[in-house]
Amino acid sequence: MNPYSIIKLFNKTIIKSSPENYIRNKLNFNKDILTIDKKKFKINKNISAIAFGKASSSMFKGLKNVVGIKNISEALIISHMEKLPHSTKKIEFVKSSHPYVSYKSYKAGKKILNFVRNIKETNKLIVLVSGGGSAMISYPIENITFRQKKYFLSKLLVSGTPEREVNILRKSLSHIKGGGLAEASKSKEIINLILSDERSHKFDAISSGPTIYSPGINPNQIIKKYNLKSLVPNELKFFYSSFDLKIARGK
C-alpha cells in the first residue's frame, strides 16, 4: 500500500470514528420517537441538552443532526476548544478550560447549574458527557471558596494521584459533580449519552458524573491512602476532619 493510500485510509478512519458520527450511528429518530439501542423516547420539540467534556461540540453536532434543531428547545455546550460556533437564541456555546480548573470553569459551572434548574419539567434533558468535563465545570459547595478548591485540585493534578481518586476528592467539594446536576434539574427524565475514556468505563467517574449518582466514598480514605494530607490547604483541613458522608450526599 502506497503512502497516499495509507493517509487516505487513516483520515477516513478518523472521520468515521468521530464522536459526531458515533452519536449519529447509535441514535435513530423517526416520527417523534428517539431510539437509543432498543430504548424509545417520545420527543415533541421538548429536548433540553447540555454537553461538556473534550468531545462536547462534536457529540452535540451528532445529536442535532439526528433529532433536528426544531426538536431542541434549548442547549448549553461547554468546551475547551479555541474556536467555537457562535451562540444562537436556542444554543449557547461557553468556553471553559482543560486540564486545569480556572475561573472559566467556575463561570461555566454556575451557568450549567442555573440551566438545569430552569428546565421545564416536561422537557427531556439529554446530557452529552465525555472525558475532561471535571475541569470544565466547577462549582464548590457552600463554605468552600472557588480559590480554595482550585488551589487544592491544581496540586492534586501534579501529585501522581490516580485520576479516579482525584475525582472522588473533586466530588467531595462540588455542588454539581457526583449526581449534583441531576439532583438540581427540574426535568423528570434525564437521558445520559456518555463517551468513555475511563480505565474501567465507570460512568460515575467520567467527568466526575454530574448526572450519575455514585456510591459515597469518604475522601479521607483517599487522602490517607495516597499520603495527601500535606497537600490539603489549611482552609480545607477542618472540612475534611469533620467530613460527614451522609451530609455530603444530601446536598
PDB file of C-alpha atoms in Angstrom:
ATOM      1  CA  MET A   1       0.000   0.000   0.000  1.00  0.00           C
ATOM      2  CA  ASN A   2       1.447   3.361  -1.035  1.00  0.00           C
ATOM      3  CA  PRO A   3       1.761   6.283   1.431  1.00  0.00           C
ATOM      4  CA  TYR A   4      -1.105   8.207  -0.192  1.00  0.00           C
ATOM      5  CA  SER A   5      -3.491   5.288   0.323  1.00  0.00           C
ATOM      6  CA  ILE A   6      -2.397   4.899   3.952  1.00  0.00           C
ATOM      7  CA  ILE A   7      -3.035   8.591   4.678  1.00  0.00           C
ATOM      8  CA  LYS A   8      -6.405   8.413   2.916  1.00  0.00           C
ATOM      9  CA  LEU A   9      -7.386   5.342   4.942  1.00  0.00           C
ATOM     10  CA  PHE A  10      -6.202   6.993   8.155  1.00  0.00           C
ATOM     11  CA  ASN A  11      -8.256  10.147   7.506  1.00  0.00           C
ATOM     12  CA  LYS A  12     -11.313   8.062   6.631  1.00  0.00           C
ATOM     13  CA  THR A  13     -10.968   6.109   9.884  1.00  0.00           C
ATOM     14  CA  ILE A  14     -10.658   9.310  11.934  1.00  0.00           C
ATOM     15  CA  ILE A  15     -13.811  10.755  10.372  1.00  0.00           C
ATOM     16  CA  LYS A  16     -15.843   7.572  10.853  1.00  0.00           C
ATOM     17  CA  SER A  17     -14.768   7.234  14.491  1.00  0.00           C
ATOM     18  CA  SER A  18     -15.523  10.852  15.414  1.00  0.00           C
ATOM     19  CA  PRO A  19     -17.898  11.455  18.364  1.00  0.00           C
ATOM     20  CA  GLU A  20     -20.329  13.128  15.970  1.00  0.00           C
ATOM     21  CA  ASN A  21     -20.593  10.036  13.771  1.00  0.00           C
ATOM     22  CA  TYR A  22     -20.715   7.730  16.776  1.00  0.00           C
ATOM     23  CA  ILE A  23     -23.787   9.569  18.078  1.00  0.00           C
ATOM     24  CA  ARG A  24     -25.392   9.537  14.645  1.00  0.00           C
ATOM     25  CA  ASN A  25     -24.844   5.783  14.307  1.00  0.00           C
ATOM     26  CA  LYS A  26     -26.191   4.954  17.768  1.00  0.00           C
ATOM     27  CA  LEU A  27     -29.347   7.084  17.637  1.00  0.00           C
ATOM     28  CA  ASN A  28     -32.388   6.867  15.395  1.00  0.00           C
ATOM     29  CA  PHE A  29     -35.188   9.396  15.151  1.00  0.00           C
ATOM     30  CA  ASN A  30     -38.444   8.709  13.341  1.00  0.00           C
ATOM     31  CA  LYS A  31     -41.961  10.147  13.780  1.00  0.00           C
ATOM     32  CA  ASP A  32     -41.132  11.879  17.076  1.00  0.00           C
ATOM     33  CA  ILE A  33     -39.595   8.689  18.533  1.00  0.00           C
ATOM     34  CA  LEU A  34     -35.938   8.743  19.540  1.00  0.00           C
ATOM     35  CA  THR A  35     -34.446   5.246  19.713  1.00  0.00           C
ATOM     36  CA  ILE A  36     -31.200   4.582  21.539  1.00  0.00           C
ATOM     37  CA  ASP A  37     -30.330   0.929  21.079  1.00  0.00           C
ATOM     38  CA  LYS A  38     -33.731  -0.608  21.939  1.00  0.00           C
ATOM     39  CA  LYS A  39     -34.971   2.126  24.261  1.00  0.00           C
ATOM     40  CA  LYS A  40     -37.558   4.525  22.846  1.00  0.00           C
ATOM     41  CA  PHE A  41     -38.350   8.067  23.940  1.00  0.00           C
ATOM     42  CA  LYS A  42     -41.219  10.262  22.793  1.00  0.00           C
ATOM     43  CA  ILE A  43     -39.827  13.571  21.523  1.00  0.00           C
ATOM     44  CA  ASN A  44     -42.051  16.528  20.717  1.00  0.00           C
ATOM     45  CA  LYS A  45     -39.874  19.616  20.391  1.00  0.00           C
ATOM     46  CA  ASN A  46     -39.093  19.316  24.088  1.00  0.00           C
ATOM     47  CA  ILE A  47     -35.389  18.494  24.288  1.00  0.00           C
ATOM     48  CA  SER A  48     -33.121  20.410  26.619  1.00  0.00           C
ATOM     49  CA  ALA A  49     -29.494  19.428  26.031  1.00  0.00           C
ATOM     50  CA  ILE A  50     -26.253  20.006  27.867  1.00  0.00           C
ATOM     51  CA  ALA A  51     -22.817  18.894  26.704  1.00  0.00           C
ATOM     52  CA  PHE A  52     -19.479  19.041  28.484  1.00  0.00           C
ATOM     53  CA  GLY A  53     -16.103  17.391  28.010  1.00  0.00           C
ATOM     54  CA  LYS A  54     -13.477  17.257  25.285  1.00  0.00           C
ATOM     55  CA  ALA A  55     -15.947  15.892  22.716  1.00  0.00           C
ATOM     56  CA  SER A  56     -18.903  18.100  23.686  1.00  0.00           C
ATOM     57  CA  SER A  57     -19.176  20.095  20.443  1.00  0.00           C
ATOM     58  CA  SER A  58     -18.829  17.039  18.233  1.00  0.00           C
ATOM     59  CA  MET A  59     -21.339  14.998  20.245  1.00  0.00           C
ATOM     60  CA  PHE A  60     -23.885  17.804  20.186  1.00  0.00           C
ATOM     61  CA  LYS A  61     -23.463  18.186  16.436  1.00  0.00           C
ATOM     62  CA  GLY A  62     -24.289  14.499  16.078  1.00  0.00           C
ATOM     63  CA  LEU A  63     -27.384  14.840  18.279  1.00  0.00           C
ATOM     64  CA  LYS A  64     -28.559  17.892  16.366  1.00  0.00           C
ATOM     65  CA  ASN A  65     -28.169  16.063  13.055  1.00  0.00           C
ATOM     66  CA  VAL A  66     -30.254  13.137  14.324  1.00  0.00           C
ATOM     67  CA  VAL A  67     -33.180  14.909  16.008  1.00  0.00           C
ATOM     68  CA  GLY A  68     -33.151  18.207  14.140  1.00  0.00           C
ATOM     69  CA  ILE A  69     -32.857  21.676  15.574  1.00  0.00           C
ATOM     70  CA  LYS A  70     -36.653  22.106  15.674  1.00  0.00           C
ATOM     71  CA  ASN A  71     -36.908  19.451  18.418  1.00  0.00           C
ATOM     72  CA  ILE A  72     -34.305  21.126  20.616  1.00  0.00           C
ATOM     73  CA  SER A  73     -35.835  23.872  22.711  1.00  0.00           C
ATOM     74  CA  GLU A  74     -32.558  24.888  24.379  1.00  0.00           C
ATOM     75  CA  ALA A  75     -28.964  23.704  24.645  1.00  0.00           C
ATOM     76  CA  LEU A  76     -25.783  24.603  26.516  1.00  0.00           C
ATOM     77  CA  ILE A  77     -22.441  23.321  25.206  1.00  0.00           C
ATOM     78  CA  ILE A  78     -19.297  23.781  27.288  1.00  0.00           C
ATOM     79  CA  SER A  79     -15.987  23.227  25.534  1.00  0.00           C
ATOM     80  CA  HIS A  80     -12.278  23.989  25.837  1.00  0.00           C
ATOM     81  CA  MET A  81     -11.827  24.408  22.078  1.00  0.00           C
ATOM     82  CA  GLU A  82     -10.236  27.650  20.926  1.00  0.00           C
ATOM     83  CA  LYS A  83     -12.818  28.274  18.203  1.00  0.00           C
ATOM     84  CA  LEU A  84     -16.459  27.632  18.998  1.00  0.00           C
ATOM     85  CA  PRO A  85     -19.565  28.233  16.881  1.00  0.00           C
ATOM     86  CA  HIS A  86     -21.480  31.421  17.554  1.00  0.00           C
ATOM     87  CA  SER A  87     -24.277  31.123  20.088  1.00  0.00           C
ATOM     88  CA  THR A  88     -27.854  31.409  18.882  1.00  0.00           C
ATOM     89  CA  LYS A  89     -31.191  32.012  20.552  1.00  0.00           C
ATOM     90  CA  LYS A  90     -31.511  28.272  21.204  1.00  0.00           C
ATOM     91  CA  ILE A  91     -27.907  27.125  21.518  1.00  0.00           C
ATOM     92  CA  GLU A  92     -25.271  28.687  23.753  1.00  0.00           C
ATOM     93  CA  PHE A  93     -21.590  27.809  23.499  1.00  0.00           C
ATOM     94  CA  VAL A  94     -19.409  28.533  26.518  1.00  0.00           C
ATOM     95  CA  LYS A  95     -15.609  28.346  26.522  1.00  0.00           C
ATOM     96  CA  SER A  96     -14.031  26.775  29.580  1.00  0.00           C
ATOM     97  CA  SER A  97     -10.589  25.359  30.401  1.00  0.00           C
ATOM     98  CA  HIS A  98      -8.830  21.983  30.441  1.00  0.00           C
ATOM     99  CA  PRO A  99      -6.966  20.231  32.053  1.00  0.00           C
ATOM    100  CA  TYR A 100      -6.641  22.838  34.795  1.00  0.00           C
ATOM    101  CA  VAL A 101      -9.550  24.380  36.631  1.00  0.00           C
ATOM    102  CA  SER A 102      -9.806  28.133  36.086  1.00  0.00           C
ATOM    103  CA  TYR A 103     -12.286  30.910  36.721  1.00  0.00           C
ATOM    104  CA  LYS A 104     -13.799  29.989  33.346  1.00  0.00           C
ATOM    105  CA  SER A 105     -14.616  26.595  34.907  1.00  0.00           C
ATOM    106  CA  TYR A 106     -16.410  28.336  37.754  1.00  0.00           C
ATOM    107  CA  LYS A 107     -18.463  30.535  35.417  1.00  0.00           C
ATOM    108  CA  ALA A 108     -19.330  27.503  33.264  1.00  0.00           C
ATOM    109  CA  GLY A 109     -20.306  25.512  36.375  1.00  0.00           C
ATOM    110  CA  LYS A 110     -22.575  28.296  37.594  1.00  0.00           C
ATOM    111  CA  LYS A 111     -24.157  28.613  34.145  1.00  0.00           C
ATOM    112  CA  ILE A 112     -24.869  24.895  33.742  1.00  0.00           C
ATOM    113  CA  LEU A 113     -26.313  24.668  37.253  1.00  0.00           C
ATOM    114  CA  ASN A 114     -28.698  27.550  36.524  1.00  0.00           C
ATOM    115  CA  PHE A 115     -29.550  25.967  33.155  1.00  0.00           C
ATOM    116  CA  VAL A 116     -30.754  22.670  34.644  1.00  0.00           C
ATOM    117  CA  ARG A 117     -32.591  24.454  37.455  1.00  0.00           C
ATOM    118  CA  ASN A 118     -34.676  26.356  34.907  1.00  0.00           C
ATOM    119  CA  ILE A 119     -35.589  23.465  32.603  1.00  0.00           C
ATOM    120  CA  LYS A 120     -39.296  22.796  32.184  1.00  0.00           C
ATOM    121  CA  GLU A 121     -40.461  19.666  33.989  1.00  0.00           C
ATOM    122  CA  THR A 122     -41.951  18.339  30.758  1.00  0.00           C
ATOM    123  CA  ASN A 123     -38.663  18.661  28.861  1.00  0.00           C
ATOM    124  CA  LYS A 124     -36.359  15.710  28.422  1.00  0.00           C
ATOM    125  CA  LEU A 125     -32.816  16.530  29.443  1.00  0.00           C
ATOM    126  CA  ILE A 126     -30.238  14.910  27.164  1.00  0.00           C
ATOM    127  CA  VAL A 127     -26.761  15.004  28.677  1.00  0.00           C
ATOM    128  CA  LEU A 128     -23.738  14.521  26.392  1.00  0.00           C
ATOM    129  CA  VAL A 129     -20.748  13.583  28.522  1.00  0.00           C
ATOM    130  CA  SER A 130     -17.125  12.997  27.569  1.00  0.00           C
ATOM    131  CA  GLY A 131     -13.847  12.993  29.459  1.00  0.00           C
ATOM    132  CA  GLY A 132     -12.439  16.298  30.627  1.00  0.00           C
ATOM    133  CA  GLY A 133     -15.654  17.761  31.975  1.00  0.00           C
ATOM    134  CA  SER A 134     -14.312  17.582  35.531  1.00  0.00           C
ATOM    135  CA  ALA A 135     -12.078  20.578  34.844  1.00  0.00           C
ATOM    136  CA  MET A 136     -14.547  22.413  32.607  1.00  0.00           C
ATOM    137  CA  ILE A 137     -17.399  22.739  35.104  1.00  0.00           C
ATOM    138  CA  SER A 138     -16.618  23.601  38.703  1.00  0.00           C
ATOM    139  CA  TYR A 139     -18.929  24.952  41.384  1.00  0.00           C
ATOM    140  CA  PRO A 140     -17.905  24.455  45.014  1.00  0.00           C
ATOM    141  CA  ILE A 141     -20.180  23.532  47.896  1.00  0.00           C
ATOM    142  CA  GLU A 142     -21.173  26.129  50.449  1.00  0.00           C
ATOM    143  CA  ASN A 143     -18.456  27.407  52.810  1.00  0.00           C
ATOM    144  CA  ILE A 144     -15.710  26.456  50.334  1.00  0.00           C
ATOM    145  CA  THR A 145     -14.413  29.184  48.041  1.00  0.00           C
ATOM    146  CA  PHE A 146     -13.542  28.613  44.412  1.00  0.00           C
ATOM    147  CA  ARG A 147      -9.972  29.745  45.116  1.00  0.00           C
ATOM    148  CA  GLN A 148      -9.531  27.118  47.844  1.00  0.00           C
ATOM    149  CA  LYS A 149     -10.903  24.368  45.631  1.00  0.00           C
ATOM    150  CA  LYS A 150      -8.820  25.411  42.608  1.00  0.00           C
ATOM    151  CA  TYR A 151      -5.596  25.555  44.621  1.00  0.00           C
ATOM    152  CA  PHE A 152      -6.129  22.075  46.077  1.00  0.00           C
ATOM    153  CA  LEU A 153      -7.072  20.443  42.762  1.00  0.00           C
ATOM    154  CA  SER A 154      -4.131  22.053  40.956  1.00  0.00           C
ATOM    155  CA  LYS A 155      -1.775  20.456  43.472  1.00  0.00           C
ATOM    156  CA  LEU A 156      -3.516  17.086  43.161  1.00  0.00           C
ATOM    157  CA  LEU A 157      -3.120  17.022  39.365  1.00  0.00           C
ATOM    158  CA  VAL A 158       0.681  17.019  39.666  1.00  0.00           C
ATOM    159  CA  SER A 159       0.848  14.767  42.730  1.00  0.00           C
ATOM    160  CA  GLY A 160       0.675  11.447  40.879  1.00  0.00           C
ATOM    161  CA  THR A 161      -2.702  10.560  42.412  1.00  0.00           C
ATOM    162  CA  PRO A 162      -4.772   8.400  40.007  1.00  0.00           C
ATOM    163  CA  GLU A 163      -7.474  10.272  38.089  1.00  0.00           C
ATOM    164  CA  ARG A 164     -10.392   8.308  39.565  1.00  0.00           C
ATOM    165  CA  GLU A 165      -9.237   9.058  43.095  1.00  0.00           C
ATOM    166  CA  VAL A 166      -8.763  12.741  42.248  1.00  0.00           C
ATOM    167  CA  ASN A 167     -12.351  12.767  41.024  1.00  0.00           C
ATOM    168  CA  ILE A 168     -13.570  11.443  44.381  1.00  0.00           C
ATOM    169  CA  LEU A 169     -11.924  14.442  46.013  1.00  0.00           C
ATOM    170  CA  ARG A 170     -13.449  16.720  43.360  1.00  0.00           C
ATOM    171  CA  LYS A 171     -16.908  15.371  44.183  1.00  0.00           C
ATOM    172  CA  SER A 172     -16.456  15.992  47.890  1.00  0.00           C
ATOM    173  CA  LEU A 173     -16.001  19.713  47.175  1.00  0.00           C
ATOM    174  CA  SER A 174     -18.512  20.051  44.352  1.00  0.00           C
ATOM    175  CA  HIS A 175     -22.114  21.177  44.177  1.00  0.00           C
ATOM    176  CA  ILE A 176     -22.619  19.655  40.728  1.00  0.00           C
ATOM    177  CA  LYS A 177     -20.462  16.533  40.465  1.00  0.00           C
ATOM    178  CA  GLY A 178     -21.435  13.093  41.759  1.00  0.00           C
ATOM    179  CA  GLY A 179     -25.049  13.494  40.684  1.00  0.00           C
ATOM    180  CA  GLY A 180     -25.391  17.121  41.770  1.00  0.00           C
ATOM    181  CA  LEU A 181     -26.613  18.320  38.366  1.00  0.00           C
ATOM    182  CA  ALA A 182     -29.218  15.557  38.168  1.00  0.00           C
ATOM    183  CA  GLU A 183     -30.470  16.477  41.620  1.00  0.00           C
ATOM    184  CA  ALA A 184     -30.725  20.156  40.668  1.00  0.00           C
ATOM    185  CA  SER A 185     -32.556  19.503  37.397  1.00  0.00           C
ATOM    186  CA  LYS A 186     -36.291  20.119  37.117  1.00  0.00           C
ATOM    187  CA  SER A 187     -36.584  17.642  34.248  1.00  0.00           C
ATOM    188  CA  LYS A 188     -38.446  14.438  35.122  1.00  0.00           C
ATOM    189  CA  GLU A 189     -36.471  12.440  32.542  1.00  0.00           C
ATOM    190  CA  ILE A 190     -32.708  12.533  32.024  1.00  0.00           C
ATOM    191  CA  ILE A 191     -31.032  10.695  29.147  1.00  0.00           C
ATOM    192  CA  ASN A 192     -27.270  10.265  29.527  1.00  0.00           C
ATOM    193  CA  LEU A 193     -25.138   9.697  26.419  1.00  0.00           C
ATOM    194  CA  ILE A 194     -21.618   9.041  27.695  1.00  0.00           C
ATOM    195  CA  LEU A 195     -18.401   8.674  25.702  1.00  0.00           C
ATOM    196  CA  SER A 196     -15.973   6.815  27.935  1.00  0.00           C
ATOM    197  CA  ASP A 197     -12.245   7.403  28.333  1.00  0.00           C
ATOM    198  CA  GLU A 198     -12.213   5.931  31.851  1.00  0.00           C
ATOM    199  CA  ARG A 199      -9.992   2.955  32.590  1.00  0.00           C
ATOM    200  CA  SER A 200     -12.860   0.648  33.653  1.00  0.00           C
ATOM    201  CA  HIS A 201     -15.717   2.550  31.983  1.00  0.00           C
ATOM    202  CA  LYS A 202     -17.169   3.617  35.320  1.00  0.00           C
ATOM    203  CA  PHE A 203     -19.812   6.098  34.243  1.00  0.00           C
ATOM    204  CA  ASP A 204     -19.838   7.917  37.562  1.00  0.00           C
ATOM    205  CA  ALA A 205     -16.118   8.642  37.123  1.00  0.00           C
ATOM    206  CA  ILE A 206     -16.336  10.182  33.636  1.00  0.00           C
ATOM    207  CA  SER A 207     -16.282  13.966  34.119  1.00  0.00           C
ATOM    208  CA  SER A 208     -16.925  13.089  37.790  1.00  0.00           C
ATOM    209  CA  GLY A 209     -20.508  12.055  36.980  1.00  0.00           C
ATOM    210  CA  PRO A 210     -22.574  15.254  37.337  1.00  0.00           C
ATOM    211  CA  THR A 211     -25.731  13.391  36.287  1.00  0.00           C
ATOM    212  CA  ILE A 212     -24.796   9.951  37.634  1.00  0.00           C
ATOM    213  CA  TYR A 213     -25.454   9.096  41.264  1.00  0.00           C
ATOM    214  CA  SER A 214     -22.482   7.243  42.708  1.00  0.00           C
ATOM    215  CA  PRO A 215     -21.888   5.339  45.940  1.00  0.00           C
ATOM    216  CA  GLY A 216     -20.452   7.595  48.575  1.00  0.00           C
ATOM    217  CA  ILE A 217     -16.762   7.253  49.375  1.00  0.00           C
ATOM    218  CA  ASN A 218     -15.238   9.172  52.232  1.00  0.00           C
ATOM    219  CA  PRO A 219     -12.468  11.337  50.697  1.00  0.00           C
ATOM    220  CA  ASN A 220     -10.394  10.890  53.834  1.00  0.00           C
ATOM    221  CA  GLN A 221      -9.750   7.317  52.692  1.00  0.00           C
ATOM    222  CA  ILE A 222      -8.101   8.681  49.540  1.00  0.00           C
ATOM    223  CA  ILE A 223      -6.141  11.324  51.441  1.00  0.00           C
ATOM    224  CA  LYS A 224      -4.786   8.678  53.821  1.00  0.00           C
ATOM    225  CA  LYS A 225      -4.060   6.021  51.167  1.00  0.00           C
ATOM    226  CA  TYR A 226      -2.028   8.381  48.950  1.00  0.00           C
ATOM    227  CA  ASN A 227      -0.457  10.449  51.750  1.00  0.00           C
ATOM    228  CA  LEU A 228      -2.103  13.671  50.593  1.00  0.00           C
ATOM    229  CA  LYS A 229      -2.556  15.310  53.975  1.00  0.00           C
ATOM    230  CA  SER A 230       0.312  17.731  53.369  1.00  0.00           C
ATOM    231  CA  LEU A 231      -1.373  18.909  50.153  1.00  0.00           C
ATOM    232  CA  VAL A 232      -4.656  19.823  51.838  1.00  0.00           C
ATOM    233  CA  PRO A 233      -4.790  23.618  52.350  1.00  0.00           C
ATOM    234  CA  ASN A 234      -5.333  24.785  55.908  1.00  0.00           C
ATOM    235  CA  GLU A 235      -8.746  26.174  54.949  1.00  0.00           C
ATOM    236  CA  LEU A 236      -9.923  22.673  53.962  1.00  0.00           C
ATOM    237  CA  LYS A 237      -8.404  20.676  56.812  1.00  0.00           C
ATOM    238  CA  PHE A 238     -11.313  21.417  59.143  1.00  0.00           C
ATOM    239  CA  PHE A 239     -13.774  20.498  56.394  1.00  0.00           C
ATOM    240  CA  TYR A 240     -12.190  17.064  55.907  1.00  0.00           C
ATOM    241  CA  SER A 241     -11.617  16.449  59.618  1.00  0.00           C
ATOM    242  CA  SER A 242     -15.345  16.894  60.227  1.00  0.00           C
ATOM    243  CA  PHE A 243     -16.476  15.350  56.934  1.00  0.00           C
ATOM    244  CA  ASP A 244     -19.820  13.563  57.209  1.00  0.00           C
ATOM    245  CA  LEU A 245     -20.615  11.343  54.228  1.00  0.00           C
ATOM    246  CA  LYS A 246     -24.373  11.369  54.872  1.00  0.00           C
ATOM    247  CA  ILE A 247     -24.475  15.166  54.990  1.00  0.00           C
ATOM    248  CA  ALA A 248     -22.278  15.455  51.876  1.00  0.00           C
ATOM    249  CA  ARG A 249     -24.527  13.130  49.881  1.00  0.00           C
ATOM    250  CA  GLY A 250     -27.569  15.089  50.997  1.00  0.00           C
ATOM    251  CA  LYS A 251     -26.591  18.200  49.036  1.00  0.00           C
TER     252      LYS A 251
END
